[in-house]
Coordinates of C-alpha atoms in Angstrom, one line a residue:
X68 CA 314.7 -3.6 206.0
X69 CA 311.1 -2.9 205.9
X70 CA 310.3 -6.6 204.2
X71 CA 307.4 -6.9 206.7
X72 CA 305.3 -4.0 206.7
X73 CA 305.0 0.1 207.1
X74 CA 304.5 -0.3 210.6
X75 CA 307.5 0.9 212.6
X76 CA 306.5 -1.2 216.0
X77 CA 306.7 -4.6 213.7
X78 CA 310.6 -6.8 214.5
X79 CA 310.1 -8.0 211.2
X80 CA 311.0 -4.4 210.0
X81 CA 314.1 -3.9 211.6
X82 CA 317.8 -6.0 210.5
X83 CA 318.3 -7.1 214.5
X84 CA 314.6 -7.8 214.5
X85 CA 314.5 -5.3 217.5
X86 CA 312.1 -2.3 217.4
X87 CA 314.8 1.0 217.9
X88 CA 314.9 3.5 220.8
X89 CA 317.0 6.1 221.5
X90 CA 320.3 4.6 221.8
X91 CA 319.6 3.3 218.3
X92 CA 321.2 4.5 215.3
X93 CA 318.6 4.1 212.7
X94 CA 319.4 4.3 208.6
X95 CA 316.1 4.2 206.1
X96 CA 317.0 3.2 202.7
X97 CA 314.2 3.5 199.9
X98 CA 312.5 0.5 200.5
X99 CA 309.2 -0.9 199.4
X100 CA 307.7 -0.7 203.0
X101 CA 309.0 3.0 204.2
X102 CA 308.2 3.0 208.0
X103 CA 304.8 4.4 209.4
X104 CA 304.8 6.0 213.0
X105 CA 301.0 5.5 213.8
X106 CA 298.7 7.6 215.6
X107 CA 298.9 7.5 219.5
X108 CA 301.8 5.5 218.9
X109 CA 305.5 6.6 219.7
X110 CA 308.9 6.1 217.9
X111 CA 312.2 6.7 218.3
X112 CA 316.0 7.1 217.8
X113 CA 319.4 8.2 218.8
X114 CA 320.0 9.8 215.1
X115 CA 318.1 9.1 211.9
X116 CA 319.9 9.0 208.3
X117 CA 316.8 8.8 205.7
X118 CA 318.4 8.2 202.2
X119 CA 317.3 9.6 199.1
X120 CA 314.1 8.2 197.8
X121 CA 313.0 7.0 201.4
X122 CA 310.7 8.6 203.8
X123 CA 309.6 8.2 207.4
X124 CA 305.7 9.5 208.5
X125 CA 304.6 10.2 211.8
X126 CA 301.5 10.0 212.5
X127 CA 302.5 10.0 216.5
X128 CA 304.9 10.7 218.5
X129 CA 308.8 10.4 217.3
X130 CA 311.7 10.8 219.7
X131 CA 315.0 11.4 218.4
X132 CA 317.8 12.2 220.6
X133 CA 320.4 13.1 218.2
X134 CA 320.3 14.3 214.5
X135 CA 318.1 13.8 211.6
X136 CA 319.8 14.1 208.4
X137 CA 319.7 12.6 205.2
X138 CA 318.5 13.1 201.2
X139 CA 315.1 11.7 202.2
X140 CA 311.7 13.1 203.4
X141 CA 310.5 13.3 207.4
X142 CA 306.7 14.2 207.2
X143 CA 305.1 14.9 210.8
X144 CA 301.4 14.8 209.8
X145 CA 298.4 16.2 211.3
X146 CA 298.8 16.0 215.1
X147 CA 302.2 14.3 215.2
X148 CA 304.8 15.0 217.5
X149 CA 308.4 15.4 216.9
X150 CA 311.4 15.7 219.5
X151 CA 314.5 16.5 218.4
X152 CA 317.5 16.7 220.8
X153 CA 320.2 17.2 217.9
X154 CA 320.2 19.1 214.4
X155 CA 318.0 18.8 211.4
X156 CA 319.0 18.4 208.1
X157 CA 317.2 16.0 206.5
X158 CA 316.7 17.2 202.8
X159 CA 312.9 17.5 203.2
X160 CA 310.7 18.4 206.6
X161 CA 306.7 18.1 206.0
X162 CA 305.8 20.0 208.9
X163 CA 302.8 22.3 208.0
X164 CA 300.1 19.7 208.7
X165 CA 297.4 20.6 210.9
X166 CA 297.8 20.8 214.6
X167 CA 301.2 19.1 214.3
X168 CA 304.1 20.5 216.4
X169 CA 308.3 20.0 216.0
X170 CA 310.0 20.5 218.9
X171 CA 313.8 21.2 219.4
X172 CA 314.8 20.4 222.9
X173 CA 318.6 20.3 222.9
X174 CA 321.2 22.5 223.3
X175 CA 322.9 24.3 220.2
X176 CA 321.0 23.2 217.2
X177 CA 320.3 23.2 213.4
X178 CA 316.7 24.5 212.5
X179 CA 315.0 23.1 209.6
X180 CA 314.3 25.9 207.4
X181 CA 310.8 24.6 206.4
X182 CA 307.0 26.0 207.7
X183 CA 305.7 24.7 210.5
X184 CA 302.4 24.5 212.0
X185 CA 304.1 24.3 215.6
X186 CA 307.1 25.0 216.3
X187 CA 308.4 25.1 220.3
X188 CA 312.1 26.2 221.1
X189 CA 313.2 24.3 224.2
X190 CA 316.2 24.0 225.9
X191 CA 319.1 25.7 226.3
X192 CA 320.8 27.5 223.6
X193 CA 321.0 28.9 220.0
X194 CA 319.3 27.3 217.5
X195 CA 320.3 28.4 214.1
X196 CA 318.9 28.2 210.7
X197 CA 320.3 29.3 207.3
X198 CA 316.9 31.2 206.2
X199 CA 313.5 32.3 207.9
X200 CA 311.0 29.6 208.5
X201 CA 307.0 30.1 208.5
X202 CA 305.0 29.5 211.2
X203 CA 301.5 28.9 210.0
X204 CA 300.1 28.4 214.2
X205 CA 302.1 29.0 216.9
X206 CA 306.0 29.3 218.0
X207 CA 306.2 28.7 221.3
X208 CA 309.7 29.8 222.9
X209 CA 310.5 28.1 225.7
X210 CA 313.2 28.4 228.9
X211 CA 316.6 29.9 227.4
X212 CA 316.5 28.7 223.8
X213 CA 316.3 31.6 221.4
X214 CA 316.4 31.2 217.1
X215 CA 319.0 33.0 215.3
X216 CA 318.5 33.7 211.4
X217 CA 321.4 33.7 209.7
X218 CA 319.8 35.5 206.6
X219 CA 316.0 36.5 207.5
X220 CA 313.9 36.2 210.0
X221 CA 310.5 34.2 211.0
X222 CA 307.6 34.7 208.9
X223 CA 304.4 34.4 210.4
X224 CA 301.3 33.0 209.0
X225 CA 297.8 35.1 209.1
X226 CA 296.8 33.8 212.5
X227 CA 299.7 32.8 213.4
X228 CA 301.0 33.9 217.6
X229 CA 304.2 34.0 219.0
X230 CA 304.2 32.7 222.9
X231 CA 306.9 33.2 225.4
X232 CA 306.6 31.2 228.5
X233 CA 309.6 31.5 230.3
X234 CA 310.4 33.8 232.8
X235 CA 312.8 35.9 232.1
X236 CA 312.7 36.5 228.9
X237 CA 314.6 39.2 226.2
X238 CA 313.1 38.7 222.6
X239 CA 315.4 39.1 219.8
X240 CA 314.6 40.5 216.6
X241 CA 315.1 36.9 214.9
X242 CA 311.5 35.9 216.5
X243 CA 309.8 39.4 217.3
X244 CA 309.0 41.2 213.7
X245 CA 308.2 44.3 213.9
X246 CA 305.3 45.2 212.7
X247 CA 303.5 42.0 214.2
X248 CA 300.5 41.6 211.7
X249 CA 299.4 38.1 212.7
X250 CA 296.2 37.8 213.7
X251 CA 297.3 35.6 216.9
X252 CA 299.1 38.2 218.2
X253 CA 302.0 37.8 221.1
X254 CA 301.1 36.3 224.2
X255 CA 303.7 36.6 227.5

């Protein structure tokens, strides 16, 4: 509804006047109030639809268990947090905002084509995107979870570092570019 406020925490925002959380399918329609996910606050999800014209901002933490889709815009600003245990593919990711990180925690997932500023690679499984993202700070890969680039691979930014911290671990030429120019370097 968004008839209250920006603030995502506010009842007033919400049709069942409950605040969601991850067993809540959540839809954001262009609405006068789009919600606001404040600093040192947390939100979240079990999917998120954002239609076209609407946007969601993070300024926090947001949680979302499944998938974020939509036609609309998902900006994770400066020092924001995002989980994501399903695929994303919203239209638009803002995700190159200082110190903010995306995380993809799930299994097999859909990658965002978009740059990053972090960007961690959790869980178990592929995750697959359709082009070659940027990472502008850090990817951190994490456990078993590996990228694979259907048509690409990662660019990195000029101080940008690749971290592995998982034991054991293979790179794959989806994540490892040869030659490594970033100032960052690779740290193991």
């Amino acid at each position: 509804l968004g008839t209250a406020s920006t603030t995502w925490h506010d009842p007033a925002n919400w049709c069942n006047g409950i605040v969601p959380d991850l067993t809540t399918e959540v839809t954001i329609a262009n609405v006068p109030n789009l919600p606001v996910i404040a600093a040192l606050q947390g939100g979240a999800c079990r999917h998120m639809v954002i239609e076209a014209g609407a946007s969601v901002t993070n300024n926090g933490t947001m949680s979302i268990r499944g998938n974020l889709t939509g036609d609309g815009t998902f900006t994770n600003n400066a020092d924001a947090v995002m989980y994501i245990w399903g695929n994303c593919e919203v239209a638009t990711l803002n995700a190159s905002a200082s110190n903010n990180t995306v995380s993809y925690n799930g299994g097999a997932q859909t990658l965002k084509v978009t740059t990053y500023q972090i960007l961690v690679i959790d869980g178990s499984d592929v995750k697959t995107c359709s082009g070659a993202p940027t990472i502008n700070s850090e990817l951190l890969m994490l456990n078993d979870g590996t990228i694979n680039n259907t048509a690409g691979t990662v660019a990195y930014g000029p101080s940008a570092q690749l971290t592995y911290a998982c034991n054991p671990r293979t790179a794959t030429s989806d994540e490892w570019v040869s030659p490594f120019t970033a100032s960052g370097g690779v740290n193991i």
